Coordinates of N, CA and C in Angstrom, one line a residue:
X21 N 13.0 -44.3 -30.0 CA 11.7 -43.8 -30.3 C 11.6 -42.3 -30.6
X22 N 12.5 -41.8 -29.9 CA 12.6 -40.1 -29.9 C 13.1 -39.8 -31.3
X23 N 14.2 -40.5 -31.7 CA 14.8 -40.1 -32.9 C 13.7 -40.7 -34.1
X24 N 13.0 -41.5 -34.0 CA 12.1 -42.0 -35.1 C 11.0 -41.1 -35.1
X25 N 10.5 -40.5 -34.0 CA 9.4 -39.4 -33.9 C 10.0 -38.3 -34.6
X26 N 11.2 -37.8 -34.2 CA 11.9 -36.7 -34.8 C 11.8 -36.8 -36.3
X27 N 12.4 -37.9 -36.9 CA 12.5 -38.2 -38.2 C 11.0 -38.1 -39.0
X28 N 10.1 -39.0 -38.4 CA 9.0 -38.9 -39.0 C 8.2 -37.5 -39.1
X29 N 8.3 -36.8 -38.0 CA 7.7 -35.3 -37.9 C 8.2 -34.6 -39.0
X30 N 9.5 -34.4 -39.0 CA 10.2 -33.4 -39.6 C 10.0 -33.8 -41.2
X31 N 10.5 -35.0 -41.5 CA 10.6 -35.5 -43.1 C 9.1 -35.6 -43.7
X32 N 8.1 -36.3 -43.0 CA 6.9 -36.4 -43.6 C 6.2 -35.0 -43.5
X33 N 6.3 -34.1 -42.4 CA 5.7 -32.9 -42.4 C 6.0 -32.0 -43.6
X34 N 7.5 -31.9 -43.7 CA 8.1 -31.4 -45.0 C 7.7 -31.7 -46.2
X35 N 7.6 -33.0 -46.3 CA 7.2 -33.5 -47.6 C 5.6 -33.1 -47.8
X36 N 4.9 -33.2 -46.9 CA 3.4 -32.9 -47.2 C 3.3 -31.4 -47.4
X37 N 4.1 -30.6 -46.7 CA 4.0 -29.1 -47.0 C 4.3 -29.0 -48.6
X38 N 5.3 -29.6 -49.1 CA 5.5 -29.7 -50.4 C 4.4 -29.9 -51.3
X39 N 3.8 -30.8 -50.8 CA 2.6 -31.3 -51.6 C 1.6 -30.3 -51.7
X40 N 1.4 -29.6 -50.6 CA 0.5 -28.5 -50.6 C 0.9 -27.3 -51.5
X41 N 2.3 -26.9 -51.3 CA 2.7 -25.9 -52.3 C 2.6 -26.2 -53.6
X42 N 2.7 -27.7 -54.0 CA 2.5 -28.0 -55.5 C 1.0 -28.1 -56.0
X43 N 0.2 -27.8 -55.0 CA -1.3 -28.0 -55.3 C -1.7 -29.4 -55.2
X44 N -1.1 -30.4 -54.9 CA -1.6 -31.7 -54.8 C -2.8 -31.8 -53.8
X45 N -3.7 -32.5 -54.3 CA -4.8 -32.8 -53.4 C -4.4 -33.6 -52.3
X46 N -4.2 -33.3 -51.0 CA -3.7 -34.0 -49.9 C -4.2 -33.8 -48.7
X47 N -4.6 -34.8 -47.8 CA -5.0 -34.8 -46.4 C -3.7 -34.9 -45.7
X48 N -3.6 -33.7 -44.7 CA -2.4 -33.8 -44.0 C -2.3 -35.1 -42.8
X49 N -1.4 -35.7 -42.8 CA -1.4 -36.7 -41.7 C -0.2 -36.5 -40.7
X50 N -0.4 -36.7 -39.5 CA 0.8 -36.6 -38.2 C 1.4 -37.9 -38.4
X51 N 2.5 -38.4 -39.1 CA 3.1 -39.5 -38.9 C 3.9 -39.8 -37.5
X52 N 4.2 -38.9 -36.9 CA 5.2 -38.9 -35.7 C 4.7 -38.9 -34.3
X53 N 3.4 -38.3 -34.1 CA 3.0 -38.0 -32.8 C 2.6 -39.4 -32.1
X54 N 2.2 -40.4 -32.6 CA 1.7 -41.5 -32.0 C 2.8 -42.3 -31.2
X55 N 4.1 -41.8 -31.3 CA 5.2 -42.3 -30.6 C 5.2 -41.8 -29.1
X56 N 4.4 -40.7 -28.9 CA 4.6 -40.0 -27.6 C 4.1 -40.9 -26.3
X57 N 3.3 -41.8 -26.5 CA 2.8 -42.7 -25.3 C 4.0 -43.6 -25.2
X58 N 4.4 -44.0 -26.1 CA 5.8 -45.0 -25.9 C 6.9 -44.4 -25.5
X59 N 7.2 -43.1 -26.0 CA 8.3 -42.5 -25.3 C 8.1 -42.1 -23.9
X60 N 6.8 -41.8 -23.6 CA 6.5 -41.6 -22.2 C 6.7 -42.8 -21.3
X61 N 6.5 -44.1 -21.7 CA 6.5 -45.2 -21.1 C 7.7 -45.6 -20.8
X62 N 8.8 -45.3 -21.8 CA 10.3 -45.3 -21.5 C 10.8 -44.6 -20.4
X63 N 10.3 -43.3 -20.4 CA 11.0 -42.2 -19.7 C 10.3 -41.9 -18.3
X64 N 9.2 -42.2 -18.2 CA 8.5 -41.7 -17.0 C 9.3 -42.3 -15.8
X65 N 8.9 -41.7 -14.6 CA 9.8 -42.0 -13.2 C 9.9 -43.5 -13.0
X66 N 8.7 -44.3 -13.4 CA 9.1 -45.8 -13.1 C 8.7 -46.4 -14.4
X67 N 9.4 -45.8 -15.5 CA 9.4 -46.4 -17.0 C 10.2 -47.7 -17.1
X68 N 10.4 -48.1 -18.3 CA 11.4 -49.1 -18.5 C 12.8 -48.9 -18.1
X69 N 13.4 -47.7 -18.6 CA 14.7 -47.5 -18.1 C 14.9 -47.3 -16.6
X70 N 14.1 -46.9 -16.0 CA 14.1 -46.6 -14.5 C 14.0 -47.9 -13.7
X71 N 13.0 -48.8 -14.3 CA 13.0 -50.0 -13.6 C 14.3 -50.9 -14.0
X72 N 14.9 -50.8 -15.2 CA 16.0 -51.6 -15.5 C 17.1 -51.2 -14.6
X73 N 17.4 -50.0 -14.5 CA 18.2 -49.3 -13.6 C 18.2 -49.8 -12.2
X74 N 17.0 -49.7 -11.8 CA 16.7 -50.1 -10.2 C 17.1 -51.7 -10.1
X75 N 16.6 -52.5 -11.1 CA 16.8 -53.9 -11.0 C 18.3 -54.2 -11.0
X76 N 19.1 -53.4 -11.7 CA 20.5 -53.7 -12.0 C 21.3 -53.4 -10.8
X77 N 20.6 -52.8 -9.8 CA 21.4 -52.6 -8.6 C 21.2 -53.7 -7.6
X78 N 20.4 -54.5 -7.7 CA 20.0 -55.5 -6.7 C 20.7 -56.8 -7.3
X79 N 21.7 -57.4 -6.4 CA 22.5 -58.4 -6.8 C 21.6 -59.8 -7.0
X80 N 20.5 -59.8 -6.3 CA 19.6 -61.1 -6.7 C 18.5 -60.7 -7.7
X81 N 18.6 -59.6 -8.3 CA 17.6 -59.5 -9.4 C 17.7 -60.4 -10.4
X82 N 16.6 -60.9 -11.1 CA 16.6 -61.8 -12.2 C 15.9 -61.3 -13.5
X83 N 15.9 -62.0 -14.4 CA 15.2 -61.5 -15.7 C 13.7 -61.5 -15.3
X84 N 13.5 -62.6 -14.5 CA 11.8 -62.8 -14.2 C 11.5 -61.6 -13.2
X85 N 12.3 -61.3 -12.3 CA 11.9 -60.2 -11.4 C 11.9 -59.0 -12.0
X86 N 12.6 -58.7 -13.1 CA 12.6 -57.5 -13.9 C 11.2 -57.4 -14.8
X87 N 11.0 -58.5 -15.3 CA 9.8 -58.7 -16.2 C 8.6 -58.6 -15.2
X88 N 8.5 -59.0 -13.9 CA 7.4 -58.8 -13.2 C 7.2 -57.3 -12.8
X89 N 8.3 -56.7 -12.5 CA 8.2 -55.2 -12.2 C 7.8 -54.5 -13.3
X90 N 8.1 -54.7 -14.6 CA 7.7 -54.1 -15.8 C 6.2 -54.2 -15.8
X91 N 5.8 -55.4 -15.8 CA 4.3 -55.7 -15.7 C 3.5 -55.0 -14.8
X92 N 4.0 -55.0 -13.4 CA 3.2 -54.3 -12.4 C 3.3 -52.9 -12.6
X93 N 4.2 -52.2 -13.1 CA 4.4 -50.8 -13.3 C 3.8 -50.4 -14.6
X94 N 3.7 -51.2 -15.5 CA 3.3 -50.5 -16.9 C 2.2 -51.2 -17.5
X95 N 1.7 -52.4 -16.9 CA 0.9 -53.2 -17.5 C -0.5 -52.6 -17.7
X96 N -1.0 -51.6 -17.0 CA -2.1 -50.9 -17.5 C -2.0 -49.9 -18.6
X97 N -0.7 -49.6 -19.0 CA -0.8 -48.6 -20.1 C -1.1 -49.1 -21.2
X98 N -2.0 -48.4 -22.2 CA -2.5 -49.0 -23.5 C -1.5 -49.3 -24.6
X99 N -0.3 -48.7 -24.3 CA 0.7 -49.2 -25.4 C 1.6 -50.3 -24.8
X100 N 1.4 -50.8 -23.7 CA 2.2 -52.0 -23.0 C 1.2 -53.4 -23.2
X101 N 1.7 -54.2 -24.1 CA 0.8 -55.2 -24.4 C 1.4 -56.6 -24.1
X102 N 0.6 -57.7 -24.3 CA 1.2 -59.1 -24.0 C 1.9 -59.3 -25.4
X103 N 3.1 -60.1 -25.2 CA 3.9 -60.3 -26.3 C 2.9 -61.1 -27.5
X104 N 3.3 -60.7 -28.6 CA 2.6 -61.3 -29.8 C 3.6 -61.5 -30.8
X105 N 4.8 -62.0 -30.6 CA 5.9 -62.2 -31.6 C 5.7 -63.8 -32.2
X106 N 5.7 -63.6 -33.5 CA 5.8 -64.9 -34.3 C 7.1 -65.4 -34.4
X107 N 8.3 -64.7 -34.1 CA 9.6 -65.1 -34.2 C 10.2 -65.5 -32.9
X108 N 9.7 -64.9 -32.0 CA 10.3 -65.3 -30.5 C 9.0 -65.5 -29.6
X109 N 9.0 -66.7 -29.2 CA 7.9 -67.5 -28.6 C 8.2 -67.0 -27.1
X110 N 9.4 -66.6 -26.8 CA 9.8 -66.3 -25.4 C 9.6 -64.9 -25.1
X111 N 9.1 -64.2 -26.0 CA 9.0 -62.7 -25.7 C 8.2 -62.4 -24.3
X112 N 8.5 -61.3 -23.7 CA 7.9 -61.0 -22.4 C 6.9 -59.9 -22.5
X113 N 7.0 -59.1 -23.5 CA 5.8 -58.0 -23.4 C 6.0 -57.4 -25.0
X114 N 5.1 -56.6 -25.1 CA 5.1 -55.9 -26.5 C 4.7 -54.5 -26.2
X115 N 5.1 -53.6 -27.2 CA 4.8 -52.1 -27.2 C 4.1 -51.8 -28.6
X116 N 3.1 -51.2 -28.7 CA 2.4 -50.6 -29.8 C 2.8 -49.3 -30.0
X117 N 3.5 -49.1 -31.2 CA 3.9 -47.8 -31.8 C 3.9 -47.7 -33.2
X118 N 4.6 -46.6 -33.8 CA 4.6 -46.4 -35.2 C 4.8 -47.7 -36.0
X119 N 5.6 -48.5 -35.6 CA 5.9 -49.7 -36.5 C 4.9 -50.9 -36.3
X120 N 3.8 -50.7 -35.6 CA 2.8 -51.6 -35.1 C 3.1 -52.2 -33.6
X121 N 3.0 -53.4 -33.5 CA 3.2 -54.0 -32.3 C 4.7 -54.9 -32.4
X122 N 5.6 -54.2 -31.4 CA 6.8 -55.0 -31.5 C 6.8 -55.7 -30.1
X123 N 7.2 -56.9 -30.0 CA 7.4 -57.8 -29.0 C 9.1 -57.6 -28.7
X124 N 9.2 -57.8 -27.2 CA 10.5 -57.7 -26.5 C 10.7 -58.8 -25.6
X125 N 12.0 -59.2 -25.6 CA 12.4 -60.4 -24.8 C 13.4 -59.9 -23.8
X126 N 13.3 -59.9 -22.5 CA 14.2 -59.0 -21.5 C 15.2 -60.2 -21.1
X127 N 15.4 -61.2 -21.7 CA 16.4 -62.2 -21.2 C 17.8 -61.4 -21.5
X128 N 18.6 -61.4 -20.4 CA 19.9 -60.8 -20.5 C 19.9 -59.4 -20.4
X129 N 18.8 -58.6 -20.2 CA 18.9 -57.2 -20.2 C 19.7 -56.7 -18.9
X130 N 19.3 -57.3 -17.8 CA 20.1 -56.9 -16.7 C 21.5 -57.1 -16.7
X131 N 22.1 -58.2 -17.2 CA 23.4 -58.4 -17.4 C 24.0 -57.6 -18.2
X132 N 23.5 -57.2 -19.3 CA 24.0 -56.2 -20.3 C 24.1 -54.8 -19.7
X133 N 23.0 -54.4 -19.0 CA 22.9 -53.2 -18.4 C 24.0 -52.9 -17.2
X134 N 24.8 -53.8 -16.9 CA 25.7 -53.8 -15.7 C 27.0 -53.5 -16.4
X135 N 27.2 -53.6 -17.7 CA 28.5 -53.1 -18.3 C 28.6 -51.6 -18.3

């Protein structure tokens, strides 16, 4: 998310500045700042990464307990949504950001995080 925000902001802002220099009639658009809410959700003290780390420490934690903690901690944020995937009917949640609404399936995240 951070890398995408950096790319969008710098590449598109520079391109738009070129349009202005060339006298092209253009309305400036900020392509990158809509990622801020998603980045905050990942990095906040009880964001996705912190919850994943915490759950990984508990031997009896499950994908379901991880999913439930995510929903309890982040469920009221406007960027944290119910899954809307057409390709993964087992997705657990979705995030609204620059690419639209992206659904995520947390199956196996705890196991992968233990590596």
